[in-house]
PDB file of C-alpha atoms in Angstrom:
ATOM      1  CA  UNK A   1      61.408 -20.598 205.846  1.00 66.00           C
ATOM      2  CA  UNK A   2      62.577 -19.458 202.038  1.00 76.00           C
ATOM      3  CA  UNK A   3      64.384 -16.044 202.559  1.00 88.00           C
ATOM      4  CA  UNK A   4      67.165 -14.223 200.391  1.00 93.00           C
ATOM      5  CA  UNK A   5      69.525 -12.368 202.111  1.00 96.00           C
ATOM      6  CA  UNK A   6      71.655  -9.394 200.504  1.00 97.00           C
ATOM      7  CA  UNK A   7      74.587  -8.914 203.328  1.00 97.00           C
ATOM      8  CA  UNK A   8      75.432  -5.361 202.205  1.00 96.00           C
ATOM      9  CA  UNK A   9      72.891  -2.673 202.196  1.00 95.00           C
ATOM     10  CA  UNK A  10      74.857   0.121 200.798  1.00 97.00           C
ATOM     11  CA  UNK A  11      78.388   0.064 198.299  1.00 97.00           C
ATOM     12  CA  UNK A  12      80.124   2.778 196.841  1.00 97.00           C
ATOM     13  CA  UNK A  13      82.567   2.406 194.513  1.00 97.00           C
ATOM     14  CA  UNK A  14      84.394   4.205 191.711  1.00 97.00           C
ATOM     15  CA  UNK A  15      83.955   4.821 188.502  1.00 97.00           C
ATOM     16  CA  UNK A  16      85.427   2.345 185.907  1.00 97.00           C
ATOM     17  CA  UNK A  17      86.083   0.012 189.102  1.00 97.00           C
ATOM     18  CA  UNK A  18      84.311  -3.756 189.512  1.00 97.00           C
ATOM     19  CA  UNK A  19      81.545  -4.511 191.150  1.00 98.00           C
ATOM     20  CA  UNK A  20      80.083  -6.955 193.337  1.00 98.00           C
ATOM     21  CA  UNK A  21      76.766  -7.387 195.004  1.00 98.00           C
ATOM     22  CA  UNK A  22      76.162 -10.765 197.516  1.00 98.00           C
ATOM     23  CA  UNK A  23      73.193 -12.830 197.565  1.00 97.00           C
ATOM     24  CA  UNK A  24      72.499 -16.000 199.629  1.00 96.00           C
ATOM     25  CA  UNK A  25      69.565 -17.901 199.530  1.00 92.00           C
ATOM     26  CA  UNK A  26      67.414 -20.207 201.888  1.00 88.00           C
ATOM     27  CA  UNK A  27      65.335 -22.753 200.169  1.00 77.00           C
ATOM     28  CA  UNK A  28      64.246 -26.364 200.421  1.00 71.00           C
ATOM     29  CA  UNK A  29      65.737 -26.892 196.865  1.00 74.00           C
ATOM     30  CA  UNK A  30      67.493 -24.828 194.488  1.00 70.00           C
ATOM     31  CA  UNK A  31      64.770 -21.863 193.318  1.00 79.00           C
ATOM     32  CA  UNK A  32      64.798 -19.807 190.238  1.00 88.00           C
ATOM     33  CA  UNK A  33      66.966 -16.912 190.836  1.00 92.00           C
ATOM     34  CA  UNK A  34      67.105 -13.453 189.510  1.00 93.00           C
ATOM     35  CA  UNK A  35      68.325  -9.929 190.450  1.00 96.00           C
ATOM     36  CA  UNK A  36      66.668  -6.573 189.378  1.00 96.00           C
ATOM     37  CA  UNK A  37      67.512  -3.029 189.342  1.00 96.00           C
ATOM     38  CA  UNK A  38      65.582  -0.206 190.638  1.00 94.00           C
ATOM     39  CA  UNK A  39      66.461   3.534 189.611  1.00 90.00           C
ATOM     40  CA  UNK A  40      65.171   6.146 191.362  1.00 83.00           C
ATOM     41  CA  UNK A  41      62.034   7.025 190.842  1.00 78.00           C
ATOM     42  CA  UNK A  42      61.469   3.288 188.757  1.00 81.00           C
ATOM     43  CA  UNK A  43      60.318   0.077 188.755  1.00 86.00           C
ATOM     44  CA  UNK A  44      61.964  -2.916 188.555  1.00 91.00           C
ATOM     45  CA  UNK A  45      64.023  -4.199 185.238  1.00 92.00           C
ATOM     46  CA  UNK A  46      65.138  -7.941 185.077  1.00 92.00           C
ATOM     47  CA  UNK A  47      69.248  -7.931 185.138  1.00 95.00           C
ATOM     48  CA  UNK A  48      69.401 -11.956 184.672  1.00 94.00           C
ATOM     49  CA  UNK A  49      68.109 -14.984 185.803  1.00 92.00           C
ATOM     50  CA  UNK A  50      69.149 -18.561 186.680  1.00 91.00           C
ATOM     51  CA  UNK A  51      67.059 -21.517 186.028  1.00 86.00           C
ATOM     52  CA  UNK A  52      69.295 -24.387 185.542  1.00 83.00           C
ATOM     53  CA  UNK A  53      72.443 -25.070 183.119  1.00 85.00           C
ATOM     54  CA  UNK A  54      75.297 -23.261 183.185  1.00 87.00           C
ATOM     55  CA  UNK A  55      76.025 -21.400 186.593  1.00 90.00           C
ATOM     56  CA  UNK A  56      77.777 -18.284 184.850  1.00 96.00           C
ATOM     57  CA  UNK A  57      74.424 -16.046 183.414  1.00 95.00           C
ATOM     58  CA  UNK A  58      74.691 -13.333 181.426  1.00 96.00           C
ATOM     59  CA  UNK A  59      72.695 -10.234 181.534  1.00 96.00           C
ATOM     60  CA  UNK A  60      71.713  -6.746 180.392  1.00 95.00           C
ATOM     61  CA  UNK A  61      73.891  -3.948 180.793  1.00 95.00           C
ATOM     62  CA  UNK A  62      77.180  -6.281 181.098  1.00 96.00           C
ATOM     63  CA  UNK A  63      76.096  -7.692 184.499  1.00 97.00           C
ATOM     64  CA  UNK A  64      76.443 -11.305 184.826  1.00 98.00           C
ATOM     65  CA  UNK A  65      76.033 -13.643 188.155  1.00 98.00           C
ATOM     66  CA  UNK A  66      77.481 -17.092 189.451  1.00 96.00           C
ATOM     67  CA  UNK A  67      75.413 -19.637 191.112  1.00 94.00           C
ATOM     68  CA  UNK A  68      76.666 -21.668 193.763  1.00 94.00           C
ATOM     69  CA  UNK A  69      74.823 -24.614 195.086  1.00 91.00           C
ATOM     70  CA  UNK A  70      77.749 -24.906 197.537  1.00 91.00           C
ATOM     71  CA  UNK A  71      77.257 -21.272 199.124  1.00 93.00           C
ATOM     72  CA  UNK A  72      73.878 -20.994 198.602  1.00 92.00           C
ATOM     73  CA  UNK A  73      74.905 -17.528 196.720  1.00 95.00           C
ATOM     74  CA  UNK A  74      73.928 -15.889 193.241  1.00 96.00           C
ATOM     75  CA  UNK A  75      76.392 -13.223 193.185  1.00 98.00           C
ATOM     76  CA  UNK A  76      75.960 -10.482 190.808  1.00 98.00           C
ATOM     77  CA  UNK A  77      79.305  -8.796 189.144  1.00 98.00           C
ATOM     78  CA  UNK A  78      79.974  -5.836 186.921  1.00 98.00           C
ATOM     79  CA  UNK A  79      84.172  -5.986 185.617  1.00 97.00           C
ATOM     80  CA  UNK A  80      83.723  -1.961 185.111  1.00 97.00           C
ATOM     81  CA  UNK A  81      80.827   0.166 186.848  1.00 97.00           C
ATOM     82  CA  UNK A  82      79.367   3.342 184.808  1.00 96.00           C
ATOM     83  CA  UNK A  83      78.172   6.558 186.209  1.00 95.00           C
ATOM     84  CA  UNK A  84      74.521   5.002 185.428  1.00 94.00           C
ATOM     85  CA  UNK A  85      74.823   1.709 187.006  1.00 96.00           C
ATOM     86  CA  UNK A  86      74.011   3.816 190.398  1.00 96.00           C
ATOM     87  CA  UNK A  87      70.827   2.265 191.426  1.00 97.00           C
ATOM     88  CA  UNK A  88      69.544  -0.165 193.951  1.00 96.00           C
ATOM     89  CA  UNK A  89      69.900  -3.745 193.123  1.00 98.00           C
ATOM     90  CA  UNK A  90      67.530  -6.761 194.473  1.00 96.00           C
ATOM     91  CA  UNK A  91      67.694 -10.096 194.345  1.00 96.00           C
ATOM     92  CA  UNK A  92      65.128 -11.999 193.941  1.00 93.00           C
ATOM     93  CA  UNK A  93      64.138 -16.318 194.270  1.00 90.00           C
ATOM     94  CA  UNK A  94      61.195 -17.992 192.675  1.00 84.00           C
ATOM     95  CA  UNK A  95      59.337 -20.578 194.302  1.00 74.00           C
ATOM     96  CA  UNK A  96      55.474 -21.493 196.047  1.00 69.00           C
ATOM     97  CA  UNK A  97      53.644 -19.399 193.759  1.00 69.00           C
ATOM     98  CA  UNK A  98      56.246 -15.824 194.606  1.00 75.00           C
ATOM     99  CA  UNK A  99      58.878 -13.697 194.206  1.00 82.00           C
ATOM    100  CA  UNK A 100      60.660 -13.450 197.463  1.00 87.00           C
ATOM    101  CA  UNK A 101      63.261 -10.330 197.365  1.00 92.00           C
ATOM    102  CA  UNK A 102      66.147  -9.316 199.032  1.00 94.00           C
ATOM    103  CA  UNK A 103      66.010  -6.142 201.426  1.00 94.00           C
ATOM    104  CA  UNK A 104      68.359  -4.510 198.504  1.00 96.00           C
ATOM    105  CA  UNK A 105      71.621  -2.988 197.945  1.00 97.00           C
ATOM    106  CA  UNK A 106      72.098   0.648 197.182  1.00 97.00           C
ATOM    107  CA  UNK A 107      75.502   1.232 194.886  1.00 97.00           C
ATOM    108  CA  UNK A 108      76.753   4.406 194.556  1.00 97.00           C
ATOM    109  CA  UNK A 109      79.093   5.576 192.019  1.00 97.00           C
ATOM    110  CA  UNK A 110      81.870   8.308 192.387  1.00 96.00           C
ATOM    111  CA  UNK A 111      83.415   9.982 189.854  1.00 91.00           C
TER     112      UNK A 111
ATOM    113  CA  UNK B   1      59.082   1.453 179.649  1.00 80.00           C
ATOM    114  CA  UNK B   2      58.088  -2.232 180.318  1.00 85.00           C
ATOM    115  CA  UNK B   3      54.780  -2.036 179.195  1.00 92.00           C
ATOM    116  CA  UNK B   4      52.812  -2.471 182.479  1.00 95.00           C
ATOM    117  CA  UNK B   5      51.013   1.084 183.374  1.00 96.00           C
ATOM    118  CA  UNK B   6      49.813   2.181 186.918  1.00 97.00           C
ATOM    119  CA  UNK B   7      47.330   5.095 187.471  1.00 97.00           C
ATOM    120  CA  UNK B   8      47.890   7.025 189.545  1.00 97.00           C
ATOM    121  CA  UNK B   9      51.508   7.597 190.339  1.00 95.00           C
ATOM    122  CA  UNK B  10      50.897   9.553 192.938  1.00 96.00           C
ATOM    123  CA  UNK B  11      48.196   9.337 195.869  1.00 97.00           C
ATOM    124  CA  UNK B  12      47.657  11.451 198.824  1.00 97.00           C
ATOM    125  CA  UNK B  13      44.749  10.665 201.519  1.00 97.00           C
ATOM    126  CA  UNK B  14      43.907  10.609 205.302  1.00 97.00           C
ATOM    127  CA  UNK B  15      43.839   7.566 207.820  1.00 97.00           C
ATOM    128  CA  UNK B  16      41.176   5.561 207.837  1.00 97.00           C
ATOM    129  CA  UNK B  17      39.993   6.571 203.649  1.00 97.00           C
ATOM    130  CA  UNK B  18      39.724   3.599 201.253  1.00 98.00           C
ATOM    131  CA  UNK B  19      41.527   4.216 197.595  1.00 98.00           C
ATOM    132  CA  UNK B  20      41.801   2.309 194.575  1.00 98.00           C
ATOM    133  CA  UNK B  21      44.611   1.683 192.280  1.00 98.00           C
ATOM    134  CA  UNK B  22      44.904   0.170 189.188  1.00 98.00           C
ATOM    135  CA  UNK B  23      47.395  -1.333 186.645  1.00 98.00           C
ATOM    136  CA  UNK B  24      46.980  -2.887 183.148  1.00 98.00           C
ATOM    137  CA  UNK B  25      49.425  -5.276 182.102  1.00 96.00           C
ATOM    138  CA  UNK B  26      51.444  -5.838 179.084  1.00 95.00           C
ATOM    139  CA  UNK B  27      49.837  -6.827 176.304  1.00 94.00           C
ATOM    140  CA  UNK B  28      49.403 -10.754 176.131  1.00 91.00           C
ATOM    141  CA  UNK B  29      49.725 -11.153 179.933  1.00 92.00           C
ATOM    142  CA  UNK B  30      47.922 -12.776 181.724  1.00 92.00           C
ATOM    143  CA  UNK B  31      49.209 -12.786 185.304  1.00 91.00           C
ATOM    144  CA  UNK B  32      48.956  -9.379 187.474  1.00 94.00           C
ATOM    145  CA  UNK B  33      51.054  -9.298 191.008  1.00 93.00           C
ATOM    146  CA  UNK B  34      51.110  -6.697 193.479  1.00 96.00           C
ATOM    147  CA  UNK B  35      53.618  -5.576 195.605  1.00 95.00           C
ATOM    148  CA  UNK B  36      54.251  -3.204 198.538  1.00 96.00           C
ATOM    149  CA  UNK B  37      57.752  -1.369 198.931  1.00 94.00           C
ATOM    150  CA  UNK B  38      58.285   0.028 201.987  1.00 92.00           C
ATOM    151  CA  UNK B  39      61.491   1.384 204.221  1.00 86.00           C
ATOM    152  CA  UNK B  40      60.931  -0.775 207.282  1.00 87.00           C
ATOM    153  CA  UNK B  41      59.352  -3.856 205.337  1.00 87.00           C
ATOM    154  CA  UNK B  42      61.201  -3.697 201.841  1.00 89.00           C
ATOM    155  CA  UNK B  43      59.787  -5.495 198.877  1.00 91.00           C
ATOM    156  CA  UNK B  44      56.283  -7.835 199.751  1.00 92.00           C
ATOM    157  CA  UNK B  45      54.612  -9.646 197.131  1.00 91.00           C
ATOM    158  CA  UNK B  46      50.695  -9.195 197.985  1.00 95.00           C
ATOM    159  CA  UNK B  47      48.809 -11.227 195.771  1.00 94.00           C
ATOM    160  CA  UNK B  48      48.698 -12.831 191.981  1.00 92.00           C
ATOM    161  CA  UNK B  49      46.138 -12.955 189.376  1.00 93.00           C
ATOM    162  CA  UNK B  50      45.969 -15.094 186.744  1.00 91.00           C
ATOM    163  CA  UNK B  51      43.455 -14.820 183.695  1.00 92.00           C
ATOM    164  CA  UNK B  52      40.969 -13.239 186.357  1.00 94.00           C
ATOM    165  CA  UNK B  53      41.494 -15.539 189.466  1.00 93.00           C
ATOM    166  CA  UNK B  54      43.324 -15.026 192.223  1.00 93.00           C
ATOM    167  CA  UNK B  55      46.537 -17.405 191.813  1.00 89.00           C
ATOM    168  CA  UNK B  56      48.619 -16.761 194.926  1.00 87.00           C
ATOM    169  CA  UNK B  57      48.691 -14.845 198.093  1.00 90.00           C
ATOM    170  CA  UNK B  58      51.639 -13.126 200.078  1.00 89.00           C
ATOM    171  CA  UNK B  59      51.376 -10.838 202.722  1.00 84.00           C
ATOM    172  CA  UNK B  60      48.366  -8.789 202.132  1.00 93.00           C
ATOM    173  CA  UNK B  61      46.088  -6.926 204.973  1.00 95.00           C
ATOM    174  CA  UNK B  62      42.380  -8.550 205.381  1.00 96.00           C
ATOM    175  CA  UNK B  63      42.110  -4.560 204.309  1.00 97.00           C
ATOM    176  CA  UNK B  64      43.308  -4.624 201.223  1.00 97.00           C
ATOM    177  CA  UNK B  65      41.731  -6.628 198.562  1.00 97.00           C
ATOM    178  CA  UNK B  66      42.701  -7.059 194.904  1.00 97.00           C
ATOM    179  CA  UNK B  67      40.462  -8.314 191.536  1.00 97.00           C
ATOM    180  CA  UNK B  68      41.463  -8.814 187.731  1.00 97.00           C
ATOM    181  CA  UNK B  69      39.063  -7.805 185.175  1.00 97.00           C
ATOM    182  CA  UNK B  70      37.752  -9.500 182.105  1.00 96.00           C
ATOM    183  CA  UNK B  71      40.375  -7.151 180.144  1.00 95.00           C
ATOM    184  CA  UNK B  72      43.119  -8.611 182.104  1.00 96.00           C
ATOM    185  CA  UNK B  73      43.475  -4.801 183.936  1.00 97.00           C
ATOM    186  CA  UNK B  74      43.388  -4.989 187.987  1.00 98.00           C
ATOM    187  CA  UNK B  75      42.880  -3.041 190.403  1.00 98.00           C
ATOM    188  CA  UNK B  76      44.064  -3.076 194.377  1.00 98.00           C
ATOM    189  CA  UNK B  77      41.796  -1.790 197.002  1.00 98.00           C
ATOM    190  CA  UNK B  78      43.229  -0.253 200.142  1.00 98.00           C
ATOM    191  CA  UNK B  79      41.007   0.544 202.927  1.00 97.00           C
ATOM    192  CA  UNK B  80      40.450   1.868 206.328  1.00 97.00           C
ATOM    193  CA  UNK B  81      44.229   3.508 205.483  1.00 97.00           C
ATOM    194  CA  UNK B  82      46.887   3.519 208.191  1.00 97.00           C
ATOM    195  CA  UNK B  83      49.975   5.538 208.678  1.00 96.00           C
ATOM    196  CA  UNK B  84      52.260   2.456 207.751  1.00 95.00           C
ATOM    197  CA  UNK B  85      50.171   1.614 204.678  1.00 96.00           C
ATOM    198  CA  UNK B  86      52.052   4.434 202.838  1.00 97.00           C
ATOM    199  CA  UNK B  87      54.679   2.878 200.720  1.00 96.00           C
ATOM    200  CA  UNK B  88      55.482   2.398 196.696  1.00 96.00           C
ATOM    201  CA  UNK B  89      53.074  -0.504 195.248  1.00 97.00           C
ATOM    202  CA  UNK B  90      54.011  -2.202 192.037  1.00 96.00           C
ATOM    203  CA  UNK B  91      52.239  -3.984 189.714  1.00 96.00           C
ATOM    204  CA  UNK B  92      54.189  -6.863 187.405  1.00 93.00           C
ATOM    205  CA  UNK B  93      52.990  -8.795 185.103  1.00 93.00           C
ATOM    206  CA  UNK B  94      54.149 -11.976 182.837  1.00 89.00           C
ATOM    207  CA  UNK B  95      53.083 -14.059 180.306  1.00 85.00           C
ATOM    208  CA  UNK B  96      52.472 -17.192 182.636  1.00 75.00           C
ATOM    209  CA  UNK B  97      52.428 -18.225 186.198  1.00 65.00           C
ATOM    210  CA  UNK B  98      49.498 -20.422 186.370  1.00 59.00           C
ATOM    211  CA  UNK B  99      52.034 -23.012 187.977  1.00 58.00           C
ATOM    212  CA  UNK B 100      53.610 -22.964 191.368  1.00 50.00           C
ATOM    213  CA  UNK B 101      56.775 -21.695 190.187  1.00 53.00           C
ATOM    214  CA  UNK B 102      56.608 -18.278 189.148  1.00 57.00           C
ATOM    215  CA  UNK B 103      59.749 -18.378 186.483  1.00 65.00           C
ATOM    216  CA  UNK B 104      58.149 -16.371 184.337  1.00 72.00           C
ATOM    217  CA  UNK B 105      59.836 -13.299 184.056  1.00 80.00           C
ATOM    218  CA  UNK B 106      57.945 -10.157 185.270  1.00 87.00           C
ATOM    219  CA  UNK B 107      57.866  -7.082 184.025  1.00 90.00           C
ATOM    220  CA  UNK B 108      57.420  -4.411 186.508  1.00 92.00           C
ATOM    221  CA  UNK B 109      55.185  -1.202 186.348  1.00 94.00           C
ATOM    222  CA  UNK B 110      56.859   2.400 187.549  1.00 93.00           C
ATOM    223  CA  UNK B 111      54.505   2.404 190.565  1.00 95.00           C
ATOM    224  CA  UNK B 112      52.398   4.499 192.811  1.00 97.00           C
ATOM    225  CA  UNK B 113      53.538   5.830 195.569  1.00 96.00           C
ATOM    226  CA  UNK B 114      50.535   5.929 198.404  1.00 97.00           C
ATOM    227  CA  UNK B 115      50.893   8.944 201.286  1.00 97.00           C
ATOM    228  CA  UNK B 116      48.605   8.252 204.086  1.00 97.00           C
ATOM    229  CA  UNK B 117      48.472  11.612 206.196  1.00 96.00           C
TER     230      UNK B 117
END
């Protein structure tokens, strides 16, 4: 069955520091992959997404993610986290007709 | 704001009460998708309209039902309400998706958030 896992359901980290969320992916062939954010009290906003091409996307809000065919992962990375980045990040893969999503990963930020 | 709009944002109601809620999609869209955001069952796509047919179908109740108007707005019917029925549902909507691959990118409503006492 087509799934998308996100390994880590909550990550804290500090202020100014990186940022890394996991995503793995279960499909018959390589989907359409892309990871939102959700702020509290919000919908969804489209970070990036991968279709084909190169397999280092850019996004909004300096994100950007690697695919790898390899690991089955679209990783999603941040080089410096902001107070405002704190939020709870899906990722999301295209195929049959849906959007399947991740369960999520909640990222807090400390001062 | 994306665009998308979802009336009301909040709902309140009993077990076993029917409710209706509705979302109108970016201008120029023509594909409407439900979801359902709950704790225990995360993020479910329901069901997809496109251009006033129903395109695609996810994990929706036989209770809940969902239509797209001739103005593109739609509207998702919950009824005979149960306790685990409360949850955030979302409306999205893009440009496309008449085609099995839903790459078109969706732009999400804020929500409404369904209590079911």
């Amino acid at each position: 069955a087509q799934s998308v896992t996100q390994p880590d359901i909550h990550i804290t980290v500090s202020e100014g520091a990186s940022l890394e969320l996991r995503c793995n992916y279960s499909y018959g062939a390589t989907p359409y992959l892309f990871w939102y954010v959700q702020s509290p009290g919000q919908g969804l906003q489209l970070l990036l997404k991968y279709f084909s091409g190169d397999t280092l996307v850019q996004g909004i809000k300096g994100f950007e993610a690697e695919f790898k065919r390899s690991q089955s992962s679209f990783n999603l990375r941040k080089p410096s986290v902001h107070w405002s980045d704190a939020a709870e990040y899906f990722c999301a893969a295209a195929g049959d007709y849906k959007l399947s999503f991740g369960a999520g990963t909640t990222v807090t930020v400390r001062a | 704001d994306s665009g998308v709009t979802q009336t009301p944002k909040h709902l309140i109601t009993a077990t076993g009460q029917r409710v209706t809620l509705r979302c109108s999609p970016r201008s120029g869209d023509l594909s409407v998708y439900w979801y359902q955001q709950s704790l225990d069952q995360g993020l479910q796509f329901l069901i997809q309209y496109y251009n006033g047919e129903e395109r695609a179908k996810g994990n929706i109740l036989e209770r809940f039902s969902a239509q797209q108007f001739p103005d593109l707005h739609s509207e998702l019917n919950l009824s005979s309400l149960e306790l685990g029925d409360s949850a955030l549902y979302f409306c999205a909507s893009s440009v496309g998706g008449q085609g099995a691959l839903t790459i078109n990118e969706q732009f999400f409503g804020p929500g409404t958030r369904l209590t079911v006492l």
